């Protein structure tokens, strides 16, 4: 292997070993966007202050996410002898004093906050972390360093197998690298599943210079944060993956396009790139091998459609991120009309693992057609909103029951969205589908990039459809009328249904729009109506109820419901009147009532007086022609 | 966010950027990070520096939701429009906050003290429903809590 790299990795291992054998307690605090939202910065500061003030023999480090996003801040405590590591959750700043006292000063466990034993033996009170239902069946390869290494420390990465895959790739020619990638069967993780090796081969065979790589870190699907977990937790995995791609596809420069909503991921990727330059792993004549490769972070500015690869390219080299018309494909004419390869964060991040351990090892983890592991995040009406990495194969039901902790309040799952606003919507009856690509393709939808949203009967299907199509309308680039005008029309129809003005022809109207929008220029427009299309199949009754019966069974659609005083004597009615932002909760001659003209259906009153108020239907059903005739009307 | 920068100051600020190198967005980000918004003179300075027209630069400004052409309000509420927040009552929270503040989404008060705009899910969905107050997450809201918060923001300073 390249001597310079061997030396760099050797030095890193020595530093890591010194840290591991320091004889000091090690406190690894998860510091990422999810944990910061739950106070991890305060926890970190409190731990550092406490350790300094009490001169404790402990080191406080930062690390990436364990995936337990709903129980942050997480702190992993490794004993001074290095024989035992315990993972703790919900270590908020106010608990730090006691935490330090018990865990570091007295050297005991703190079972009430413990999630499990990471290293060492289970105790009577604390089971092994591997036995936690959230961890069972997970295979953490991409996430292997998360919880252990400091994402801002390149030596930590190098000491744990980092840049070894790149070292191996340096000794292979481009054809061999691509063959290894093809053998692995790695499919693109951004939603399409196209073999990464084939895309790299397209780029390699393009006959123009320079060639560019782009890492798609726009992760615009609301409810998906797998790419963020990786960038914030192990940014060098992406740098190394792109270096391997640069060798395989003979690229000269790369861009990592990160949405502006991810400032910490941007900082961590920038730091990783700067550190890689400082070690001679990027730039000209990398490690004396003659390889030149520059890597940049490009910060987005808020546009979903820039996640579409040609929109992304336009966003970098032009002004507005409007998708181009294909062909030409990026591999022929991409960035500055030069050959370009676009892959998702998770796609590139797998390359170091494939190179390090070989295609056979990498793909052996799963029997499915899709090879390797996949990261998923779960949100919506579930108990656990976390991030996991599993081999392809488990069903949505497993994901829900085991990894998302089931539905909140033990309710039934009414439905779910597999992966982003373009992916579609399925009924809870479909929970036995596997988390692989084909079942969704068969339904005219797709699995998406990993963010699964579950909902229960408090969600209205029509409202969710309106919401997702309105999102697509907002995010339409505006180039083709089919997309921006079509989505606008669909939103108008759904708004009218929600307002109580649904007409029997509306389902046909929406069907027409479904058929029209597939003629949009890019996939954004082509998939805008997927949610409506699939929900019309999966939840047809609910559409008919809204349109004909004027009923919203979830009590969501503003024009179909009404707030009403149910009990004049219930507690909380005064408070309800006080909280109402429009003065709709009123009293006349001692009797409470709701002024329906003022009511905006925000429901604050019902929060104050759950027994005093109720939501009731507002409109009578429209008599259908058939019903009217039968009634002799 | 202070006084209007001079033309020279703007020219200096964007002097590092070059034409045809994908520098439009970085230049716009730098201006916004410095002044909190992108003024018309700033658009002109960028256009000159990058050898292009103000119309094309403005085209970029208007395309992306993060770029703003006016200074932010003192207290900016970014309302999370994502699905987890919506399933937890986020849309009712928006209605209630807008009614309390008497503002449309994207609007700000006449005295520039407070404004409300759309935010996008960044994967802190465990805190749903949430808003960001000047970038800080305020999560696990109820409609009532959101109304109280909006009343405080609106009444604050009186
Ligand atoms: C509207 C739209 C948004 C997209 N957003 C993303 C995204 O945020 N991240 C992503 O990796 N791919 C996204 N894609 C898919 C990309 O166009 C592209 O297929 C992908 O980045 C290729 O990488 P992969 O082969 O590694 O999956 C989006 C596609 C469309 C149509
Ligand atoms: S939906 Fe609001 S944070 Fe994800």
PDB file of C-alpha atoms and ligand atoms in Angstrom, chain A residues 222-225 379, chain B residues 80-86 120-130 132, ligand 2:
ATOM      1  CA  UNK A 222     -39.209  15.891   4.743  1.00  0.00           C
ATOM      2  CA  UNK A 223     -38.958  13.125   7.309  1.00  0.00           C
ATOM      3  CA  UNK A 224     -35.651  11.788   5.954  1.00  0.00           C
ATOM      4  CA  UNK A 225     -32.415  12.537   7.763  1.00  0.00           C
ATOM      5  CA  UNK A 379     -41.276   9.749  12.016  1.00  0.00           C
TER       6      UNK A 379
ATOM      7  CA  UNK B  80     -41.925  23.570  10.405  1.00  0.00           C
ATOM      8  CA  UNK B  81     -44.053  22.508   7.465  1.00  0.00           C
ATOM      9  CA  UNK B  82     -42.932  18.862   7.585  1.00  0.00           C
ATOM     10  CA  UNK B  83     -45.126  15.779   7.826  1.00  0.00           C
ATOM     11  CA  UNK B  84     -44.331  14.727  11.405  1.00  0.00           C
ATOM     12  CA  UNK B  85     -45.128  18.218  12.624  1.00  0.00           C
ATOM     13  CA  UNK B  86     -48.318  18.281  10.602  1.00  0.00           C
ATOM     14  CA  UNK B 120     -38.448  22.774   6.213  1.00  0.00           C
ATOM     15  CA  UNK B 121     -38.041  19.595   8.226  1.00  0.00           C
ATOM     16  CA  UNK B 122     -34.413  19.001   9.193  1.00  0.00           C
ATOM     17  CA  UNK B 123     -35.004  15.653  10.839  1.00  0.00           C
ATOM     18  CA  UNK B 124     -35.594  16.704  14.407  1.00  0.00           C
ATOM     19  CA  UNK B 125     -39.039  15.159  14.055  1.00  0.00           C
ATOM     20  CA  UNK B 126     -38.970  13.741  17.589  1.00  0.00           C
ATOM     21  CA  UNK B 127     -39.655  17.318  18.731  1.00  0.00           C
ATOM     22  CA  UNK B 128     -42.777  17.654  16.564  1.00  0.00           C
ATOM     23  CA  UNK B 129     -44.668  19.872  16.392  1.00  0.00           C
ATOM     24  CA  UNK B 130     -42.013  22.525  16.350  1.00  0.00           C
ATOM     25  CA  UNK B 132     -37.607  27.648  15.183  1.00  0.00           C
TER      26      UNK B 132
HETATM   27  S1  LIG C   2     -41.602  17.350  10.347  1.00  0.00           S
HETATM   28 FE1  LIG C   2     -41.104  19.012  11.625  1.00  0.00          FE
HETATM   29  S2  LIG C   2     -39.093  18.431  12.174  1.00  0.00           S
HETATM   30 FE2  LIG C   2     -39.560  16.828  10.779  1.00  0.00          FE
END
